[in-house]
C-alpha cells in the first residue's frame, strides 16, 4: 500500500474516485490537495504524486515542471484522450494514465513508478541517513518526522557536508527557480529542522555569519 498525493484543480467538485475510478478499487492511502503552486512549499510526504490533468492542461504542465524540478516523488499524470496531443517530454512526469484505466493496469503502473523512479542509494553524514527511494530520513536509526520541504533541505545539506550555501543558493536549489518567497523562508525551515534534530544534534546545521548554512559532519 502506497501513500499517494493527488493534486486536483477543483477539489470541491470531485473526489479521487470521480477523477480516476480505478483508484477507488485499490487499497492505497490517498490524500488530495489543490493543484496550485502555492501548495508546493509544504507538500505532505508521499511515495507517489498523481496530478489531475483532465481539464486544465496549462496548469497541469506548469505543475509538472515545478514538481519535477524539486526532484521528489515520481509523478503520474491523469489524462483524457483530448489532452494527449499536448503531452511532451518537457513536462517532466514519470508516466501517465487515462481516466478509463482498469484497476489491474493502474496498480502495475503505480508499482513500476515506485520501483523505477528516483531510486538512489542511502546517503548519510554525521548520523543522519537519507533514504530517497523510501522518502525517509533517520537520525541514529530513529525516524525524523519531516515535511516535504524540510526533507528536501536536509537531503541537500547531507549531500554536500561541509559546503557553505547562501540562502539564495538554497532557495534556488531546494525551493526552485520559480519560488517567489524571500530568504527568510530558509531561516524558518532551518529553525524547524534544528528543533526536530534535537538539542544534541541541532548544531550540525551551522550558521555561517553573513553567508548562510552548512552541515557539519560529526
PDB file of C-alpha atoms in Angstrom:
ATOM      1  CA  UNK A   1       0.000   0.000   0.000  1.00  0.00           C
ATOM      2  CA  UNK A   2       1.478   3.311  -1.091  1.00  0.00           C
ATOM      3  CA  UNK A   3       0.951   6.838   0.183  1.00  0.00           C
ATOM      4  CA  UNK A   4      -0.374   8.783  -2.803  1.00  0.00           C
ATOM      5  CA  UNK A   5      -0.798  12.529  -3.024  1.00  0.00           C
ATOM      6  CA  UNK A   6      -3.452  13.528  -5.575  1.00  0.00           C
ATOM      7  CA  UNK A   7      -3.319  17.104  -6.874  1.00  0.00           C
ATOM      8  CA  UNK A   8      -6.561  18.290  -8.438  1.00  0.00           C
ATOM      9  CA  UNK A   9      -7.714  21.693  -9.649  1.00  0.00           C
ATOM     10  CA  UNK A  10     -11.253  21.704  -8.243  1.00  0.00           C
ATOM     11  CA  UNK A  11     -11.404  19.675  -5.044  1.00  0.00           C
ATOM     12  CA  UNK A  12     -14.891  20.881  -4.185  1.00  0.00           C
ATOM     13  CA  UNK A  13     -16.280  19.270  -7.328  1.00  0.00           C
ATOM     14  CA  UNK A  14     -14.656  15.844  -7.191  1.00  0.00           C
ATOM     15  CA  UNK A  15     -13.111  13.117  -5.084  1.00  0.00           C
ATOM     16  CA  UNK A  16     -10.435  10.631  -6.057  1.00  0.00           C
ATOM     17  CA  UNK A  17     -12.991   8.147  -7.449  1.00  0.00           C
ATOM     18  CA  UNK A  18     -14.560  10.831  -9.647  1.00  0.00           C
ATOM     19  CA  UNK A  19     -11.138  11.702 -11.050  1.00  0.00           C
ATOM     20  CA  UNK A  20      -9.833   8.160 -11.519  1.00  0.00           C
ATOM     21  CA  UNK A  21     -12.479   5.454 -10.846  1.00  0.00           C
ATOM     22  CA  UNK A  22      -9.971   2.574 -10.720  1.00  0.00           C
ATOM     23  CA  UNK A  23      -8.203   4.242  -7.800  1.00  0.00           C
ATOM     24  CA  UNK A  24     -11.208   3.569  -5.597  1.00  0.00           C
ATOM     25  CA  UNK A  25     -10.764  -0.156  -6.153  1.00  0.00           C
ATOM     26  CA  UNK A  26      -7.203  -0.196  -4.833  1.00  0.00           C
ATOM     27  CA  UNK A  27      -6.021  -0.100  -1.231  1.00  0.00           C
ATOM     28  CA  UNK A  28      -3.612   2.842  -1.376  1.00  0.00           C
ATOM     29  CA  UNK A  29      -3.776   5.783   1.020  1.00  0.00           C
ATOM     30  CA  UNK A  30      -4.972   8.824  -0.918  1.00  0.00           C
ATOM     31  CA  UNK A  31      -4.624  12.438   0.179  1.00  0.00           C
ATOM     32  CA  UNK A  32      -5.954  15.235  -2.010  1.00  0.00           C
ATOM     33  CA  UNK A  33      -4.750  18.837  -2.146  1.00  0.00           C
ATOM     34  CA  UNK A  34      -5.338  21.677  -4.634  1.00  0.00           C
ATOM     35  CA  UNK A  35      -3.245  21.681  -7.801  1.00  0.00           C
ATOM     36  CA  UNK A  36      -1.757  25.086  -7.093  1.00  0.00           C
ATOM     37  CA  UNK A  37       1.841  26.316  -6.999  1.00  0.00           C
ATOM     38  CA  UNK A  38       1.275  27.834  -3.549  1.00  0.00           C
ATOM     39  CA  UNK A  39       0.874  24.316  -2.141  1.00  0.00           C
ATOM     40  CA  UNK A  40       4.354  23.193  -3.187  1.00  0.00           C
ATOM     41  CA  UNK A  41       6.281  24.856  -0.363  1.00  0.00           C
ATOM     42  CA  UNK A  42       4.858  22.428   2.209  1.00  0.00           C
ATOM     43  CA  UNK A  43       3.779  19.315   0.346  1.00  0.00           C
ATOM     44  CA  UNK A  44       2.853  16.394   2.599  1.00  0.00           C
ATOM     45  CA  UNK A  45       5.204  13.454   2.251  1.00  0.00           C
ATOM     46  CA  UNK A  46       4.124  10.882  -0.319  1.00  0.00           C
ATOM     47  CA  UNK A  47       5.575   7.954  -2.242  1.00  0.00           C
ATOM     48  CA  UNK A  48       3.769   8.920  -5.454  1.00  0.00           C
ATOM     49  CA  UNK A  49       2.190  12.117  -6.755  1.00  0.00           C
ATOM     50  CA  UNK A  50      -0.815  11.911  -9.052  1.00  0.00           C
ATOM     51  CA  UNK A  51      -1.715  15.040 -10.997  1.00  0.00           C
ATOM     52  CA  UNK A  52      -5.180  15.607 -12.457  1.00  0.00           C
ATOM     53  CA  UNK A  53      -4.669  16.917 -15.998  1.00  0.00           C
ATOM     54  CA  UNK A  54      -8.162  16.180 -17.325  1.00  0.00           C
ATOM     55  CA  UNK A  55      -9.357  19.760 -17.741  1.00  0.00           C
ATOM     56  CA  UNK A  56      -6.651  22.379 -17.203  1.00  0.00           C
ATOM     57  CA  UNK A  57      -3.673  21.303 -19.299  1.00  0.00           C
ATOM     58  CA  UNK A  58      -1.827  24.597 -18.906  1.00  0.00           C
ATOM     59  CA  UNK A  59      -1.895  24.315 -15.124  1.00  0.00           C
ATOM     60  CA  UNK A  60      -1.013  20.615 -15.287  1.00  0.00           C
ATOM     61  CA  UNK A  61       2.055  21.272 -17.422  1.00  0.00           C
ATOM     62  CA  UNK A  62       3.221  24.077 -15.116  1.00  0.00           C
ATOM     63  CA  UNK A  63       2.709  21.908 -12.033  1.00  0.00           C
ATOM     64  CA  UNK A  64       4.640  19.027 -13.600  1.00  0.00           C
ATOM     65  CA  UNK A  65       7.584  21.289 -14.304  1.00  0.00           C
ATOM     66  CA  UNK A  66       7.562  22.650 -10.758  1.00  0.00           C
ATOM     67  CA  UNK A  67       7.227  19.219  -9.172  1.00  0.00           C
ATOM     68  CA  UNK A  68       9.880  17.546 -11.322  1.00  0.00           C
ATOM     69  CA  UNK A  69      12.287  20.415 -10.684  1.00  0.00           C
ATOM     70  CA  UNK A  70      12.283  19.668  -6.973  1.00  0.00           C
ATOM     71  CA  UNK A  71      13.213  16.006  -7.514  1.00  0.00           C
ATOM     72  CA  UNK A  72      10.739  14.410  -5.144  1.00  0.00           C
ATOM     73  CA  UNK A  73       8.302  11.502  -5.548  1.00  0.00           C
ATOM     74  CA  UNK A  74       7.530  10.146  -9.025  1.00  0.00           C
ATOM     75  CA  UNK A  75       4.701  11.883 -10.888  1.00  0.00           C
ATOM     76  CA  UNK A  76       1.817  10.033 -12.532  1.00  0.00           C
ATOM     77  CA  UNK A  77      -0.409  12.268 -14.667  1.00  0.00           C
ATOM     78  CA  UNK A  78      -4.113  11.552 -15.231  1.00  0.00           C
ATOM     79  CA  UNK A  79      -5.103  12.359 -18.830  1.00  0.00           C
ATOM     80  CA  UNK A  80      -8.060  12.226 -21.208  1.00  0.00           C
ATOM     81  CA  UNK A  81      -7.907  11.485 -24.927  1.00  0.00           C
ATOM     82  CA  UNK A  82      -8.198  15.183 -25.707  1.00  0.00           C
ATOM     83  CA  UNK A  83      -5.069  16.038 -23.752  1.00  0.00           C
ATOM     84  CA  UNK A  84      -2.719  13.567 -25.420  1.00  0.00           C
ATOM     85  CA  UNK A  85      -1.874  15.926 -28.271  1.00  0.00           C
ATOM     86  CA  UNK A  86      -0.305  18.383 -25.824  1.00  0.00           C
ATOM     87  CA  UNK A  87       1.928  15.931 -23.956  1.00  0.00           C
ATOM     88  CA  UNK A  88       5.659  16.436 -24.481  1.00  0.00           C
ATOM     89  CA  UNK A  89       8.880  15.283 -22.886  1.00  0.00           C
ATOM     90  CA  UNK A  90       9.486  18.612 -21.200  1.00  0.00           C
ATOM     91  CA  UNK A  91       6.532  18.127 -18.843  1.00  0.00           C
ATOM     92  CA  UNK A  92       8.790  16.088 -16.568  1.00  0.00           C
ATOM     93  CA  UNK A  93       6.381  13.404 -15.354  1.00  0.00           C
ATOM     94  CA  UNK A  94       7.257   9.726 -14.953  1.00  0.00           C
ATOM     95  CA  UNK A  95       4.165   8.170 -16.510  1.00  0.00           C
ATOM     96  CA  UNK A  96       0.564   8.937 -17.444  1.00  0.00           C
ATOM     97  CA  UNK A  97      -2.710   7.031 -17.299  1.00  0.00           C
ATOM     98  CA  UNK A  98      -6.077   7.501 -18.969  1.00  0.00           C
ATOM     99  CA  UNK A  99      -9.184   8.058 -16.884  1.00  0.00           C
ATOM    100  CA  UNK A 100     -10.719   4.764 -18.067  1.00  0.00           C
ATOM    101  CA  UNK A 101      -7.757   2.650 -16.961  1.00  0.00           C
ATOM    102  CA  UNK A 102      -8.599  -0.599 -15.183  1.00  0.00           C
ATOM    103  CA  UNK A 103      -7.511  -1.330 -11.605  1.00  0.00           C
ATOM    104  CA  UNK A 104      -5.011  -4.063 -12.552  1.00  0.00           C
ATOM    105  CA  UNK A 105      -3.186  -1.843 -15.045  1.00  0.00           C
ATOM    106  CA  UNK A 106      -3.278   1.118 -12.661  1.00  0.00           C
ATOM    107  CA  UNK A 107      -1.762  -0.987  -9.897  1.00  0.00           C
ATOM    108  CA  UNK A 108       1.005  -2.101 -12.267  1.00  0.00           C
ATOM    109  CA  UNK A 109       1.723   1.492 -13.339  1.00  0.00           C
ATOM    110  CA  UNK A 110       1.911   2.612  -9.712  1.00  0.00           C
ATOM    111  CA  UNK A 111       4.224  -0.277  -8.843  1.00  0.00           C
ATOM    112  CA  UNK A 112       6.542   0.493 -11.759  1.00  0.00           C
ATOM    113  CA  UNK A 113       6.693   4.187 -10.852  1.00  0.00           C
ATOM    114  CA  UNK A 114       7.593   3.369  -7.278  1.00  0.00           C
ATOM    115  CA  UNK A 115      10.257   0.831  -8.206  1.00  0.00           C
ATOM    116  CA  UNK A 116      11.990   2.672 -11.043  1.00  0.00           C
ATOM    117  CA  UNK A 117      11.745   6.411 -10.367  1.00  0.00           C
ATOM    118  CA  UNK A 118      14.267   8.381  -8.347  1.00  0.00           C
ATOM    119  CA  UNK A 119      15.736   5.269  -6.720  1.00  0.00           C
ATOM    120  CA  UNK A 120      19.045   6.181  -5.159  1.00  0.00           C
ATOM    121  CA  UNK A 121      21.323   4.738  -2.516  1.00  0.00           C
ATOM    122  CA  UNK A 122      21.047   5.886   1.062  1.00  0.00           C
ATOM    123  CA  UNK A 123      23.230   8.924   1.724  1.00  0.00           C
ATOM    124  CA  UNK A 124      24.453   9.737   5.201  1.00  0.00           C
ATOM    125  CA  UNK A 125      26.509  12.198   7.191  1.00  0.00           C
ATOM    126  CA  UNK A 126      27.072  12.535  10.907  1.00  0.00           C
ATOM    127  CA  UNK A 127      24.414  10.018  11.895  1.00  0.00           C
ATOM    128  CA  UNK A 128      21.791  11.419   9.511  1.00  0.00           C
ATOM    129  CA  UNK A 129      20.587   8.984   6.854  1.00  0.00           C
ATOM    130  CA  UNK A 130      18.519   9.971   3.828  1.00  0.00           C
ATOM    131  CA  UNK A 131      16.773   7.125   2.013  1.00  0.00           C
ATOM    132  CA  UNK A 132      15.393   8.851  -1.067  1.00  0.00           C
ATOM    133  CA  UNK A 133      13.742   5.762  -2.545  1.00  0.00           C
ATOM    134  CA  UNK A 134      11.706   5.319   0.655  1.00  0.00           C
ATOM    135  CA  UNK A 135      11.408   9.070   1.196  1.00  0.00           C
ATOM    136  CA  UNK A 136      12.660   8.656   4.753  1.00  0.00           C
ATOM    137  CA  UNK A 137      15.113  10.475   6.997  1.00  0.00           C
ATOM    138  CA  UNK A 138      16.670   8.975  10.108  1.00  0.00           C
ATOM    139  CA  UNK A 139      18.945  10.223  12.865  1.00  0.00           C
ATOM    140  CA  UNK A 140      20.964   7.449  14.503  1.00  0.00           C
ATOM    141  CA  UNK A 141      18.354   4.978  13.264  1.00  0.00           C
ATOM    142  CA  UNK A 142      15.377   6.957  14.562  1.00  0.00           C
ATOM    143  CA  UNK A 143      12.876   8.279  12.007  1.00  0.00           C
ATOM    144  CA  UNK A 144      12.513  12.030  11.615  1.00  0.00           C
ATOM    145  CA  UNK A 145       9.011  13.387  11.010  1.00  0.00           C
ATOM    146  CA  UNK A 146       9.682  15.981   8.304  1.00  0.00           C
ATOM    147  CA  UNK A 147       7.573  17.955   5.881  1.00  0.00           C
ATOM    148  CA  UNK A 148       8.427  17.678   2.206  1.00  0.00           C
ATOM    149  CA  UNK A 149      10.488  20.890   2.184  1.00  0.00           C
ATOM    150  CA  UNK A 150      12.274  20.008   5.413  1.00  0.00           C
ATOM    151  CA  UNK A 151      13.181  16.634   3.920  1.00  0.00           C
ATOM    152  CA  UNK A 152      14.474  18.206   0.707  1.00  0.00           C
ATOM    153  CA  UNK A 153      16.511  20.807   2.602  1.00  0.00           C
ATOM    154  CA  UNK A 154      18.081  18.221   4.915  1.00  0.00           C
ATOM    155  CA  UNK A 155      18.780  15.910   1.984  1.00  0.00           C
ATOM    156  CA  UNK A 156      20.511  18.707   0.107  1.00  0.00           C
ATOM    157  CA  UNK A 157      22.733  19.565   3.066  1.00  0.00           C
ATOM    158  CA  UNK A 158      23.579  15.904   3.701  1.00  0.00           C
ATOM    159  CA  UNK A 159      24.537  15.533   0.043  1.00  0.00           C
ATOM    160  CA  UNK A 160      27.089  18.346   0.468  1.00  0.00           C
ATOM    161  CA  UNK A 161      28.549  18.067   4.002  1.00  0.00           C
ATOM    162  CA  UNK A 162      30.861  20.915   4.938  1.00  0.00           C
ATOM    163  CA  UNK A 163      29.913  23.064   1.961  1.00  0.00           C
ATOM    164  CA  UNK A 164      28.554  26.526   2.721  1.00  0.00           C
ATOM    165  CA  UNK A 165      25.397  27.612   0.919  1.00  0.00           C
ATOM    166  CA  UNK A 166      23.949  31.084   0.824  1.00  0.00           C
ATOM    167  CA  UNK A 167      20.239  31.487   1.460  1.00  0.00           C
ATOM    168  CA  UNK A 168      19.791  32.456  -2.177  1.00  0.00           C
ATOM    169  CA  UNK A 169      21.516  29.247  -3.319  1.00  0.00           C
ATOM    170  CA  UNK A 170      19.294  27.148  -1.088  1.00  0.00           C
ATOM    171  CA  UNK A 171      16.171  28.888  -2.347  1.00  0.00           C
ATOM    172  CA  UNK A 172      17.233  28.229  -5.917  1.00  0.00           C
ATOM    173  CA  UNK A 173      18.316  24.601  -5.491  1.00  0.00           C
ATOM    174  CA  UNK A 174      15.799  23.360  -2.914  1.00  0.00           C
ATOM    175  CA  UNK A 175      12.740  25.528  -3.496  1.00  0.00           C
ATOM    176  CA  UNK A 176      13.331  26.019  -7.212  1.00  0.00           C
ATOM    177  CA  UNK A 177      13.857  28.962  -9.520  1.00  0.00           C
ATOM    178  CA  UNK A 178      10.127  29.681  -9.692  1.00  0.00           C
ATOM    179  CA  UNK A 179       9.757  30.184  -5.942  1.00  0.00           C
ATOM    180  CA  UNK A 180       8.885  33.780  -5.112  1.00  0.00           C
ATOM    181  CA  UNK A 181       9.319  33.803  -1.337  1.00  0.00           C
ATOM    182  CA  UNK A 182      12.101  35.635   0.473  1.00  0.00           C
ATOM    183  CA  UNK A 183      15.264  34.259   2.036  1.00  0.00           C
ATOM    184  CA  UNK A 184      13.652  34.308   5.485  1.00  0.00           C
ATOM    185  CA  UNK A 185      11.875  31.124   4.375  1.00  0.00           C
ATOM    186  CA  UNK A 186      15.241  29.358   4.597  1.00  0.00           C
ATOM    187  CA  UNK A 187      15.806  30.575   8.160  1.00  0.00           C
ATOM    188  CA  UNK A 188      12.365  29.353   9.215  1.00  0.00           C
ATOM    189  CA  UNK A 189      12.931  25.889   7.801  1.00  0.00           C
ATOM    190  CA  UNK A 190      16.419  25.636   9.295  1.00  0.00           C
ATOM    191  CA  UNK A 191      14.958  26.530  12.694  1.00  0.00           C
ATOM    192  CA  UNK A 192      12.322  23.804  12.321  1.00  0.00           C
ATOM    193  CA  UNK A 193      14.910  21.265  11.205  1.00  0.00           C
ATOM    194  CA  UNK A 194      17.133  22.032  14.180  1.00  0.00           C
ATOM    195  CA  UNK A 195      14.183  21.559  16.526  1.00  0.00           C
ATOM    196  CA  UNK A 196      13.482  18.144  15.022  1.00  0.00           C
ATOM    197  CA  UNK A 197      17.129  17.098  15.230  1.00  0.00           C
ATOM    198  CA  UNK A 198      17.002  17.889  18.946  1.00  0.00           C
ATOM    199  CA  UNK A 199      19.365  19.704  21.339  1.00  0.00           C
ATOM    200  CA  UNK A 200      22.226  17.255  20.888  1.00  0.00           C
ATOM    201  CA  UNK A 201      22.303  17.494  17.089  1.00  0.00           C
ATOM    202  CA  UNK A 202      20.785  20.857  16.210  1.00  0.00           C
ATOM    203  CA  UNK A 203      24.203  22.453  15.811  1.00  0.00           C
ATOM    204  CA  UNK A 204      25.012  20.101  12.956  1.00  0.00           C
ATOM    205  CA  UNK A 205      23.351  22.748  10.792  1.00  0.00           C
ATOM    206  CA  UNK A 206      25.864  25.545  11.236  1.00  0.00           C
ATOM    207  CA  UNK A 207      25.074  29.214  10.641  1.00  0.00           C
ATOM    208  CA  UNK A 208      27.854  30.887   8.681  1.00  0.00           C
ATOM    209  CA  UNK A 209      27.585  34.528   9.563  1.00  0.00           C
ATOM    210  CA  UNK A 210      26.677  36.842   6.686  1.00  0.00           C
ATOM    211  CA  UNK A 211      26.646  33.907   4.284  1.00  0.00           C
ATOM    212  CA  UNK A 212      24.204  31.084   5.019  1.00  0.00           C
ATOM    213  CA  UNK A 213      24.371  27.496   6.287  1.00  0.00           C
ATOM    214  CA  UNK A 214      26.400  24.300   6.100  1.00  0.00           C
ATOM    215  CA  UNK A 215      26.137  20.806   7.515  1.00  0.00           C
ATOM    216  CA  UNK A 216      28.940  19.945   9.939  1.00  0.00           C
ATOM    217  CA  UNK A 217      29.636  16.212   9.837  1.00  0.00           C
ATOM    218  CA  UNK A 218      30.377  14.606  13.192  1.00  0.00           C
TER     219      UNK A 218
END
